[in-house]
Structures are given as structure tokens and as C-alpha cells.
Amino acid sequence: MTGLVLGAISSDAWMEAIFSGVALGAKYALVALGFVIVFKATGVINFAQASLVLVGAYLCWNFAHTWGWNFYLALALSMVGGAVLGLLLEVLLLRKMSGEAPFTLIMVTIGILFVIDNVVTAIWGAEGRDLPDPWGLRTWKFGDVDIAVADVWTIGITAVLLVAFFAMFRFSTLGLAMRASALDQEAALAQGIAPKRVYQVAWACAGAVGAV
């Protein structure tokens, strides 16, 4: 029976489903990138990353829908807002926990996740909202295959960001400082690296990526 069902699905439908699946995977890859950025710098798994994604989405919706601003401007501003939120979380909360066991810091990020989730619900409500992106449900046709324009943008932006952050971690001074701080904070200090500054940059980047 399964073979008959699979056989009834055309190759075009398979291609559309595969491309849509890759685009969905790209979204999760961006969320994972936020985890990696903080982990690379601090050695702590940041469970609050989901809340940074949530805040970034609602900020973008608010700028574009409620205030009627251009979507790309709204996206840029939501990235700034996410970066500021990430920076504030590091400065006001996580810095005070410096020196605590990694498990303690992980539990703090889980607490931040629940707090921000409830704050967002209190501000914007619990109902779903349509983000007024410029692509909508438009598709590009390749033969008999319909590819969603939004999926193309999703995959493209994700690829660019992944390559950019890989290059930063691998080749830049900042990336080396982030890896050194996570590996051994005292040794990093001895080499002139300021871990506090590195942590700030990491959390700000995680907030901006969350908005994307």
C-alpha cells in the first residue's frame, strides 16, 4: 500500500517537498547558529535563544505591520533590537553569574526563556500573526516545479550567514578570542583578551541572528 501511495506522488511534487524541507531546515539552522555563537564564546548552552527568535519576530511584525515601515527596514531594526536585548541579558543577568557552574548558567537561560515568553504574550497577545514579508505566497516556476520565493530567500540568507560566521570563527581575531575565552578564560586574559567584551559581542550577535 505504501508503495502505491509513493508511486502516485509525481516527481515534481517530490522536488517541491524536498525544497520546502531544505528551507525549513535552514530556519532551524539559523536558530542553531544562535546557540553556537554563545557556546563558542562562553561554553554555555543558551536555551534563551528561542526567546530571542520570538522577540525578533514580534519586533519585525510591529515595525512592518503596526507602524507600516518598509519590511527590510523593519528587519534591520528588529536585528538591532535583538542585539540590544542579547547585550542586556548578558550585562544585567549572566555577567553577575560569572564563575558559576555551567549547569547553573544553563538553568538561568531556561528561566530567561520562560520570562520573555510570558512578557511577549502580555505585550502582543497569544494569537498568531501574519508577518507582512514582501514574498508572500509567490512562487517561481522551474518547468512543472513551483518553488516558493520565500524558501529561496530563506536558503540563500542562511547560507550567507553560515559561511560568514564560519569564516569569522576560523579566521578573524574576534573568532579566535571567542574560542579562547570559552576554552580557558584565565589563559585568554593572560593573552590580553577581555572575556566580558567577547561575551557581550556573542550575545548581541545571537540576538541579531535570532531576529533573522
PDB file of N, CA, C and O in Angstrom, residues 60-130:
ATOM      1  N   CYS A  60       9.821  42.730  14.394  1.00  0.00           N
ATOM      2  CA  CYS A  60       9.713  42.925  12.945  1.00  0.00           C
ATOM      3  C   CYS A  60       8.249  43.113  12.548  1.00  0.00           C
ATOM      4  O   CYS A  60       7.923  43.984  11.732  1.00  0.00           O
ATOM      5  N   TRP A  61       7.364  42.310  13.121  1.00  0.00           N
ATOM      6  CA  TRP A  61       5.935  42.442  12.826  1.00  0.00           C
ATOM      7  C   TRP A  61       5.426  43.809  13.259  1.00  0.00           C
ATOM      8  O   TRP A  61       4.660  44.458  12.536  1.00  0.00           O
ATOM      9  N   ASN A  62       5.857  44.256  14.412  1.00  0.00           N
ATOM     10  CA  ASN A  62       5.384  45.530  14.939  1.00  0.00           C
ATOM     11  C   ASN A  62       5.843  46.694  14.063  1.00  0.00           C
ATOM     12  O   ASN A  62       5.058  47.588  13.731  1.00  0.00           O
ATOM     13  N   PHE A  63       7.103  46.674  13.666  1.00  0.00           N
ATOM     14  CA  PHE A  63       7.632  47.748  12.821  1.00  0.00           C
ATOM     15  C   PHE A  63       6.951  47.757  11.448  1.00  0.00           C
ATOM     16  O   PHE A  63       6.611  48.819  10.918  1.00  0.00           O
ATOM     17  N   ALA A  64       6.764  46.566  10.857  1.00  0.00           N
ATOM     18  CA  ALA A  64       6.251  46.486   9.489  1.00  0.00           C
ATOM     19  C   ALA A  64       4.732  46.597   9.428  1.00  0.00           C
ATOM     20  O   ALA A  64       4.186  47.255   8.537  1.00  0.00           O
ATOM     21  N   HIS A  65       4.033  45.968  10.358  1.00  0.00           N
ATOM     22  CA  HIS A  65       2.567  45.925  10.288  1.00  0.00           C
ATOM     23  C   HIS A  65       1.930  47.092  11.021  1.00  0.00           C
ATOM     24  O   HIS A  65       1.144  47.853  10.444  1.00  0.00           O
ATOM     25  N   THR A  66       2.279  47.251  12.277  1.00  0.00           N
ATOM     26  CA  THR A  66       1.633  48.291  13.085  1.00  0.00           C
ATOM     27  C   THR A  66       2.065  49.687  12.660  1.00  0.00           C
ATOM     28  O   THR A  66       1.244  50.599  12.539  1.00  0.00           O
ATOM     29  N   TRP A  67       3.358  49.864  12.431  1.00  0.00           N
ATOM     30  CA  TRP A  67       3.868  51.184  12.084  1.00  0.00           C
ATOM     31  C   TRP A  67       3.963  51.404  10.583  1.00  0.00           C
ATOM     32  O   TRP A  67       4.220  52.515  10.140  1.00  0.00           O
ATOM     33  N   GLY A  68       3.789  50.344   9.792  1.00  0.00           N
ATOM     34  CA  GLY A  68       3.763  50.477   8.344  1.00  0.00           C
ATOM     35  C   GLY A  68       5.094  50.783   7.687  1.00  0.00           C
ATOM     36  O   GLY A  68       5.147  51.307   6.578  1.00  0.00           O
ATOM     37  N   TRP A  69       6.196  50.422   8.342  1.00  0.00           N
ATOM     38  CA  TRP A  69       7.510  50.687   7.777  1.00  0.00           C
ATOM     39  C   TRP A  69       7.866  49.629   6.738  1.00  0.00           C
ATOM     40  O   TRP A  69       7.313  48.541   6.710  1.00  0.00           O
ATOM     41  N   ASN A  70       8.831  49.969   5.887  1.00  0.00           N
ATOM     42  CA  ASN A  70       9.342  49.024   4.899  1.00  0.00           C
ATOM     43  C   ASN A  70       9.838  47.758   5.589  1.00  0.00           C
ATOM     44  O   ASN A  70      10.477  47.829   6.642  1.00  0.00           O
ATOM     45  N   PHE A  71       9.547  46.604   4.983  1.00  0.00           N
ATOM     46  CA  PHE A  71       9.894  45.338   5.626  1.00  0.00           C
ATOM     47  C   PHE A  71      11.383  45.216   5.906  1.00  0.00           C
ATOM     48  O   PHE A  71      11.797  44.748   6.971  1.00  0.00           O
ATOM     49  N   TYR A  72      12.211  45.609   4.951  1.00  0.00           N
ATOM     50  CA  TYR A  72      13.656  45.454   5.130  1.00  0.00           C
ATOM     51  C   TYR A  72      14.172  46.369   6.239  1.00  0.00           C
ATOM     52  O   TYR A  72      15.075  45.997   6.999  1.00  0.00           O
ATOM     53  N   LEU A  73      13.599  47.562   6.351  1.00  0.00           N
ATOM     54  CA  LEU A  73      13.940  48.446   7.459  1.00  0.00           C
ATOM     55  C   LEU A  73      13.479  47.831   8.772  1.00  0.00           C
ATOM     56  O   LEU A  73      14.205  47.870   9.780  1.00  0.00           O
ATOM     57  N   ALA A  74      12.275  47.248   8.754  1.00  0.00           N
ATOM     58  CA  ALA A  74      11.755  46.600   9.956  1.00  0.00           C
ATOM     59  C   ALA A  74      12.657  45.444  10.375  1.00  0.00           C
ATOM     60  O   ALA A  74      12.920  45.241  11.573  1.00  0.00           O
ATOM     61  N   LEU A  75      13.145  44.682   9.404  1.00  0.00           N
ATOM     62  CA  LEU A  75      14.046  43.569   9.708  1.00  0.00           C
ATOM     63  C   LEU A  75      15.345  44.078  10.320  1.00  0.00           C
ATOM     64  O   LEU A  75      15.825  43.535  11.328  1.00  0.00           O
ATOM     65  N   ALA A  76      15.920  45.138   9.723  1.00  0.00           N
ATOM     66  CA  ALA A  76      17.167  45.692  10.251  1.00  0.00           C
ATOM     67  C   ALA A  76      16.978  46.189  11.678  1.00  0.00           C
ATOM     68  O   ALA A  76      17.825  45.948  12.556  1.00  0.00           O
ATOM     69  N   LEU A  77      15.863  46.876  11.927  1.00  0.00           N
ATOM     70  CA  LEU A  77      15.607  47.393  13.266  1.00  0.00           C
ATOM     71  C   LEU A  77      15.348  46.259  14.262  1.00  0.00           C
ATOM     72  O   LEU A  77      15.734  46.355  15.441  1.00  0.00           O
ATOM     73  N   SER A  78      14.686  45.204  13.814  1.00  0.00           N
ATOM     74  CA  SER A  78      14.458  44.072  14.710  1.00  0.00           C
ATOM     75  C   SER A  78      15.773  43.372  15.046  1.00  0.00           C
ATOM     76  O   SER A  78      15.944  42.866  16.167  1.00  0.00           O
ATOM     77  N   MET A  79      16.720  43.354  14.101  1.00  0.00           N
ATOM     78  CA  MET A  79      18.049  42.798  14.385  1.00  0.00           C
ATOM     79  C   MET A  79      18.766  43.643  15.433  1.00  0.00           C
ATOM     80  O   MET A  79      19.401  43.108  16.351  1.00  0.00           O
ATOM     81  N   VAL A  80      18.641  44.959  15.299  1.00  0.00           N
ATOM     82  CA  VAL A  80      19.232  45.853  16.304  1.00  0.00           C
ATOM     83  C   VAL A  80      18.582  45.621  17.659  1.00  0.00           C
ATOM     84  O   VAL A  80      19.264  45.530  18.695  1.00  0.00           O
ATOM     85  N   GLY A  81      17.240  45.520  17.663  1.00  0.00           N
ATOM     86  CA  GLY A  81      16.532  45.263  18.917  1.00  0.00           C
ATOM     87  C   GLY A  81      16.937  43.939  19.542  1.00  0.00           C
ATOM     88  O   GLY A  81      17.128  43.851  20.765  1.00  0.00           O
ATOM     89  N   GLY A  82      17.083  42.899  18.714  1.00  0.00           N
ATOM     90  CA  GLY A  82      17.523  41.602  19.229  1.00  0.00           C
ATOM     91  C   GLY A  82      18.927  41.671  19.800  1.00  0.00           C
ATOM     92  O   GLY A  82      19.218  41.070  20.845  1.00  0.00           O
ATOM     93  N   ALA A  83      19.809  42.402  19.116  1.00  0.00           N
ATOM     94  CA  ALA A  83      21.181  42.555  19.596  1.00  0.00           C
ATOM     95  C   ALA A  83      21.217  43.288  20.934  1.00  0.00           C
ATOM     96  O   ALA A  83      21.953  42.896  21.856  1.00  0.00           O
ATOM     97  N   VAL A  84      20.398  44.334  21.061  1.00  0.00           N
ATOM     98  CA  VAL A  84      20.340  45.086  22.320  1.00  0.00           C
ATOM     99  C   VAL A  84      19.806  44.204  23.443  1.00  0.00           C
ATOM    100  O   VAL A  84      20.330  44.216  24.576  1.00  0.00           O
ATOM    101  N   LEU A  85      18.766  43.415  23.157  1.00  0.00           N
ATOM    102  CA  LEU A  85      18.216  42.515  24.172  1.00  0.00           C
ATOM    103  C   LEU A  85      19.260  41.494  24.611  1.00  0.00           C
ATOM    104  O   LEU A  85      19.431  41.245  25.815  1.00  0.00           O
ATOM    105  N   GLY A  86      19.958  40.896  23.653  1.00  0.00           N
ATOM    106  CA  GLY A  86      21.004  39.936  23.993  1.00  0.00           C
ATOM    107  C   GLY A  86      22.092  40.569  24.850  1.00  0.00           C
ATOM    108  O   GLY A  86      22.575  39.962  25.823  1.00  0.00           O
ATOM    109  N   LEU A  87      22.479  41.789  24.486  1.00  0.00           N
ATOM    110  CA  LEU A  87      23.501  42.509  25.248  1.00  0.00           C
ATOM    111  C   LEU A  87      23.027  42.784  26.670  1.00  0.00           C
ATOM    112  O   LEU A  87      23.777  42.603  27.645  1.00  0.00           O
ATOM    113  N   LEU A  88      21.773  43.207  26.829  1.00  0.00           N
ATOM    114  CA  LEU A  88      21.238  43.494  28.160  1.00  0.00           C
ATOM    115  C   LEU A  88      21.168  42.229  29.014  1.00  0.00           C
ATOM    116  O   LEU A  88      21.445  42.274  30.228  1.00  0.00           O
ATOM    117  N   LEU A  89      20.796  41.122  28.410  1.00  0.00           N
ATOM    118  CA  LEU A  89      20.741  39.869  29.166  1.00  0.00           C
ATOM    119  C   LEU A  89      22.115  39.499  29.707  1.00  0.00           C
ATOM    120  O   LEU A  89      22.250  39.057  30.853  1.00  0.00           O
ATOM    121  N   GLU A  90      23.129  39.707  28.882  1.00  0.00           N
ATOM    122  CA  GLU A  90      24.492  39.374  29.311  1.00  0.00           C
ATOM    123  C   GLU A  90      24.956  40.307  30.415  1.00  0.00           C
ATOM    124  O   GLU A  90      25.508  39.866  31.433  1.00  0.00           O
ATOM    125  N   VAL A  91      24.731  41.603  30.225  1.00  0.00           N
ATOM    126  CA  VAL A  91      25.238  42.602  31.175  1.00  0.00           C
ATOM    127  C   VAL A  91      24.481  42.567  32.502  1.00  0.00           C
ATOM    128  O   VAL A  91      25.085  42.612  33.583  1.00  0.00           O
ATOM    129  N   LEU A  92      23.163  42.471  32.445  1.00  0.00           N
ATOM    130  CA  LEU A  92      22.354  42.599  33.649  1.00  0.00           C
ATOM    131  C   LEU A  92      22.174  41.292  34.418  1.00  0.00           C
ATOM    132  O   LEU A  92      21.980  41.320  35.637  1.00  0.00           O
ATOM    133  N   LEU A  93      22.230  40.159  33.711  1.00  0.00           N
ATOM    134  CA  LEU A  93      21.954  38.887  34.371  1.00  0.00           C
ATOM    135  C   LEU A  93      23.139  37.932  34.372  1.00  0.00           C
ATOM    136  O   LEU A  93      23.633  37.543  35.429  1.00  0.00           O
ATOM    137  N   LEU A  94      23.591  37.568  33.189  1.00  0.00           N
ATOM    138  CA  LEU A  94      24.570  36.493  33.096  1.00  0.00           C
ATOM    139  C   LEU A  94      25.947  36.912  33.614  1.00  0.00           C
ATOM    140  O   LEU A  94      26.680  36.081  34.143  1.00  0.00           O
ATOM    141  N   ARG A  95      26.298  38.184  33.489  1.00  0.00           N
ATOM    142  CA  ARG A  95      27.602  38.627  34.000  1.00  0.00           C
ATOM    143  C   ARG A  95      27.674  38.472  35.510  1.00  0.00           C
ATOM    144  O   ARG A  95      28.725  38.161  36.068  1.00  0.00           O
ATOM    145  N   LYS A  96      26.536  38.663  36.183  1.00  0.00           N
ATOM    146  CA  LYS A  96      26.511  38.519  37.635  1.00  0.00           C
ATOM    147  C   LYS A  96      26.689  37.060  38.058  1.00  0.00           C
ATOM    148  O   LYS A  96      26.978  36.777  39.231  1.00  0.00           O
ATOM    149  N   MET A  97      26.490  36.139  37.106  1.00  0.00           N
ATOM    150  CA  MET A  97      26.643  34.716  37.401  1.00  0.00           C
ATOM    151  C   MET A  97      28.013  34.205  36.990  1.00  0.00           C
ATOM    152  O   MET A  97      28.251  33.000  36.974  1.00  0.00           O
ATOM    153  N   SER A  98      28.916  35.123  36.655  1.00  0.00           N
ATOM    154  CA  SER A  98      30.256  34.729  36.202  1.00  0.00           C
ATOM    155  C   SER A  98      30.954  33.883  37.267  1.00  0.00           C
ATOM    156  O   SER A  98      30.948  34.218  38.456  1.00  0.00           O
ATOM    157  N   GLY A  99      31.539  32.795  36.837  1.00  0.00           N
ATOM    158  CA  GLY A  99      32.239  31.901  37.755  1.00  0.00           C
ATOM    159  C   GLY A  99      31.386  30.764  38.264  1.00  0.00           C
ATOM    160  O   GLY A  99      31.915  29.821  38.887  1.00  0.00           O
ATOM    161  N   GLU A 100      30.082  30.829  38.012  1.00  0.00           N
ATOM    162  CA  GLU A 100      29.197  29.743  38.437  1.00  0.00           C
ATOM    163  C   GLU A 100      29.372  28.533  37.517  1.00  0.00           C
ATOM    164  O   GLU A 100      29.913  28.629  36.421  1.00  0.00           O
ATOM    165  N   ALA A 101      28.905  27.401  37.982  1.00  0.00           N
ATOM    166  CA  ALA A 101      28.997  26.170  37.190  1.00  0.00           C
ATOM    167  C   ALA A 101      28.166  26.311  35.919  1.00  0.00           C
ATOM    168  O   ALA A 101      27.132  26.991  35.921  1.00  0.00           O
ATOM    169  N   PRO A 102      28.627  25.700  34.810  1.00  0.00           N
ATOM    170  CA  PRO A 102      27.867  25.788  33.547  1.00  0.00           C
ATOM    171  C   PRO A 102      26.407  25.376  33.701  1.00  0.00           C
ATOM    172  O   PRO A 102      25.529  25.978  33.071  1.00  0.00           O
ATOM    173  N   PHE A 103      26.131  24.361  34.535  1.00  0.00           N
ATOM    174  CA  PHE A 103      24.748  23.918  34.708  1.00  0.00           C
ATOM    175  C   PHE A 103      23.889  25.047  35.283  1.00  0.00           C
ATOM    176  O   PHE A 103      22.734  25.223  34.889  1.00  0.00           O
ATOM    177  N   THR A 104      24.461  25.830  36.203  1.00  0.00           N
ATOM    178  CA  THR A 104      23.725  26.944  36.789  1.00  0.00           C
ATOM    179  C   THR A 104      23.371  27.980  35.729  1.00  0.00           C
ATOM    180  O   THR A 104      22.247  28.488  35.680  1.00  0.00           O
ATOM    181  N   LEU A 105      24.330  28.285  34.868  1.00  0.00           N
ATOM    182  CA  LEU A 105      24.087  29.263  33.802  1.00  0.00           C
ATOM    183  C   LEU A 105      23.054  28.753  32.805  1.00  0.00           C
ATOM    184  O   LEU A 105      22.237  29.519  32.307  1.00  0.00           O
ATOM    185  N   ILE A 106      23.093  27.461  32.537  1.00  0.00           N
ATOM    186  CA  ILE A 106      22.101  26.877  31.634  1.00  0.00           C
ATOM    187  C   ILE A 106      20.702  27.027  32.223  1.00  0.00           C
ATOM    188  O   ILE A 106      19.744  27.391  31.523  1.00  0.00           O
ATOM    189  N   MET A 107      20.564  26.781  33.524  1.00  0.00           N
ATOM    190  CA  MET A 107      19.261  26.925  34.171  1.00  0.00           C
ATOM    191  C   MET A 107      18.797  28.379  34.138  1.00  0.00           C
ATOM    192  O   MET A 107      17.601  28.657  34.008  1.00  0.00           O
ATOM    193  N   VAL A 108      19.739  29.319  34.239  1.00  0.00           N
ATOM    194  CA  VAL A 108      19.384  30.735  34.152  1.00  0.00           C
ATOM    195  C   VAL A 108      18.823  31.050  32.772  1.00  0.00           C
ATOM    196  O   VAL A 108      17.823  31.766  32.650  1.00  0.00           O
ATOM    197  N   THR A 109      19.447  30.518  31.721  1.00  0.00           N
ATOM    198  CA  THR A 109      18.941  30.781  30.366  1.00  0.00           C
ATOM    199  C   THR A 109      17.553  30.173  30.168  1.00  0.00           C
ATOM    200  O   THR A 109      16.723  30.753  29.451  1.00  0.00           O
ATOM    201  N   ILE A 110      17.287  29.032  30.793  1.00  0.00           N
ATOM    202  CA  ILE A 110      15.943  28.445  30.717  1.00  0.00           C
ATOM    203  C   ILE A 110      14.938  29.359  31.408  1.00  0.00           C
ATOM    204  O   ILE A 110      13.825  29.582  30.910  1.00  0.00           O
ATOM    205  N   GLY A 111      15.327  29.919  32.547  1.00  0.00           N
ATOM    206  CA  GLY A 111      14.450  30.854  33.240  1.00  0.00           C
ATOM    207  C   GLY A 111      14.171  32.093  32.406  1.00  0.00           C
ATOM    208  O   GLY A 111      13.035  32.579  32.349  1.00  0.00           O
ATOM    209  N   ILE A 112      15.206  32.609  31.738  1.00  0.00           N
ATOM    210  CA  ILE A 112      15.038  33.767  30.852  1.00  0.00           C
ATOM    211  C   ILE A 112      14.038  33.443  29.744  1.00  0.00           C
ATOM    212  O   ILE A 112      13.200  34.272  29.382  1.00  0.00           O
ATOM    213  N   LEU A 113      14.134  32.229  29.203  1.00  0.00           N
ATOM    214  CA  LEU A 113      13.218  31.799  28.142  1.00  0.00           C
ATOM    215  C   LEU A 113      11.769  31.911  28.590  1.00  0.00           C
ATOM    216  O   LEU A 113      10.926  32.488  27.882  1.00  0.00           O
ATOM    217  N   PHE A 114      11.445  31.398  29.770  1.00  0.00           N
ATOM    218  CA  PHE A 114      10.059  31.421  30.254  1.00  0.00           C
ATOM    219  C   PHE A 114       9.603  32.844  30.563  1.00  0.00           C
ATOM    220  O   PHE A 114       8.451  33.209  30.293  1.00  0.00           O
ATOM    221  N   VAL A 115      10.492  33.654  31.124  1.00  0.00           N
ATOM    222  CA  VAL A 115      10.119  35.026  31.460  1.00  0.00           C
ATOM    223  C   VAL A 115       9.805  35.817  30.193  1.00  0.00           C
ATOM    224  O   VAL A 115       8.766  36.491  30.100  1.00  0.00           O
ATOM    225  N   ILE A 116      10.692  35.753  29.196  1.00  0.00           N
ATOM    226  CA  ILE A 116      10.480  36.518  27.970  1.00  0.00           C
ATOM    227  C   ILE A 116       9.249  36.022  27.225  1.00  0.00           C
ATOM    228  O   ILE A 116       8.492  36.818  26.649  1.00  0.00           O
ATOM    229  N   ASP A 117       9.016  34.720  27.245  1.00  0.00           N
ATOM    230  CA  ASP A 117       7.829  34.166  26.587  1.00  0.00           C
ATOM    231  C   ASP A 117       6.559  34.780  27.169  1.00  0.00           C
ATOM    232  O   ASP A 117       5.644  35.170  26.431  1.00  0.00           O
ATOM    233  N   ASN A 118       6.516  34.908  28.475  1.00  0.00           N
ATOM    234  CA  ASN A 118       5.326  35.479  29.115  1.00  0.00           C
ATOM    235  C   ASN A 118       5.238  36.986  28.895  1.00  0.00           C
ATOM    236  O   ASN A 118       4.134  37.527  28.753  1.00  0.00           O
ATOM    237  N   VAL A 119       6.372  37.663  28.849  1.00  0.00           N
ATOM    238  CA  VAL A 119       6.364  39.101  28.586  1.00  0.00           C
ATOM    239  C   VAL A 119       5.849  39.377  27.177  1.00  0.00           C
ATOM    240  O   VAL A 119       5.028  40.285  26.958  1.00  0.00           O
ATOM    241  N   VAL A 120       6.312  38.588  26.195  1.00  0.00           N
ATOM    242  CA  VAL A 120       5.856  38.751  24.815  1.00  0.00           C
ATOM    243  C   VAL A 120       4.356  38.504  24.718  1.00  0.00           C
ATOM    244  O   VAL A 120       3.629  39.239  24.034  1.00  0.00           O
ATOM    245  N   THR A 121       3.867  37.467  25.385  1.00  0.00           N
ATOM    246  CA  THR A 121       2.426  37.179  25.376  1.00  0.00           C
ATOM    247  C   THR A 121       1.631  38.325  25.990  1.00  0.00           C
ATOM    248  O   THR A 121       0.556  38.681  25.500  1.00  0.00           O
ATOM    249  N   ALA A 122       2.182  38.916  27.057  1.00  0.00           N
ATOM    250  CA  ALA A 122       1.487  40.026  27.709  1.00  0.00           C
ATOM    251  C   ALA A 122       1.431  41.262  26.807  1.00  0.00           C
ATOM    252  O   ALA A 122       0.456  42.007  26.833  1.00  0.00           O
ATOM    253  N   ILE A 123       2.465  41.468  26.002  1.00  0.00           N
ATOM    254  CA  ILE A 123       2.524  42.654  25.152  1.00  0.00           C
ATOM    255  C   ILE A 123       1.733  42.463  23.860  1.00  0.00           C
ATOM    256  O   ILE A 123       0.914  43.312  23.476  1.00  0.00           O
ATOM    257  N   TRP A 124       1.970  41.354  23.174  1.00  0.00           N
ATOM    258  CA  TRP A 124       1.393  41.160  21.842  1.00  0.00           C
ATOM    259  C   TRP A 124       0.241  40.154  21.796  1.00  0.00           C
ATOM    260  O   TRP A 124      -0.373  39.959  20.762  1.00  0.00           O
ATOM    261  N   GLY A 125      -0.040  39.492  22.892  1.00  0.00           N
ATOM    262  CA  GLY A 125      -1.100  38.508  22.894  1.00  0.00           C
ATOM    263  C   GLY A 125      -0.618  37.145  22.446  1.00  0.00           C
ATOM    264  O   GLY A 125       0.522  36.973  22.002  1.00  0.00           O
ATOM    265  N   ALA A 126      -1.502  36.163  22.541  1.00  0.00           N
ATOM    266  CA  ALA A 126      -1.129  34.782  22.239  1.00  0.00           C
ATOM    267  C   ALA A 126      -1.573  34.337  20.845  1.00  0.00           C
ATOM    268  O   ALA A 126      -1.205  33.257  20.384  1.00  0.00           O
ATOM    269  N   GLU A 127      -2.367  35.156  20.148  1.00  0.00           N
ATOM    270  CA  GLU A 127      -2.864  34.736  18.835  1.00  0.00           C
ATOM    271  C   GLU A 127      -1.761  34.854  17.776  1.00  0.00           C
ATOM    272  O   GLU A 127      -0.839  35.656  17.902  1.00  0.00           O
ATOM    273  N   GLY A 128      -1.893  34.035  16.729  1.00  0.00           N
ATOM    274  CA  GLY A 128      -0.926  34.076  15.643  1.00  0.00           C
ATOM    275  C   GLY A 128      -1.066  35.339  14.797  1.00  0.00           C
ATOM    276  O   GLY A 128      -2.158  35.907  14.701  1.00  0.00           O
ATOM    277  N   ARG A 129       0.028  35.764  14.207  1.00  0.00           N
ATOM    278  CA  ARG A 129       0.010  36.966  13.373  1.00  0.00           C
ATOM    279  C   ARG A 129       0.768  36.689  12.079  1.00  0.00           C
ATOM    280  O   ARG A 129       1.743  35.930  12.068  1.00  0.00           O
ATOM    281  N   ASP A 130       0.317  37.307  10.995  1.00  0.00           N
ATOM    282  CA  ASP A 130       0.977  37.142   9.699  1.00  0.00           C
ATOM    283  C   ASP A 130       2.049  38.209   9.528  1.00  0.00           C
ATOM    284  O   ASP A 130       1.759  39.403   9.561  1.00  0.00           O
TER     285      ASP A 130
END
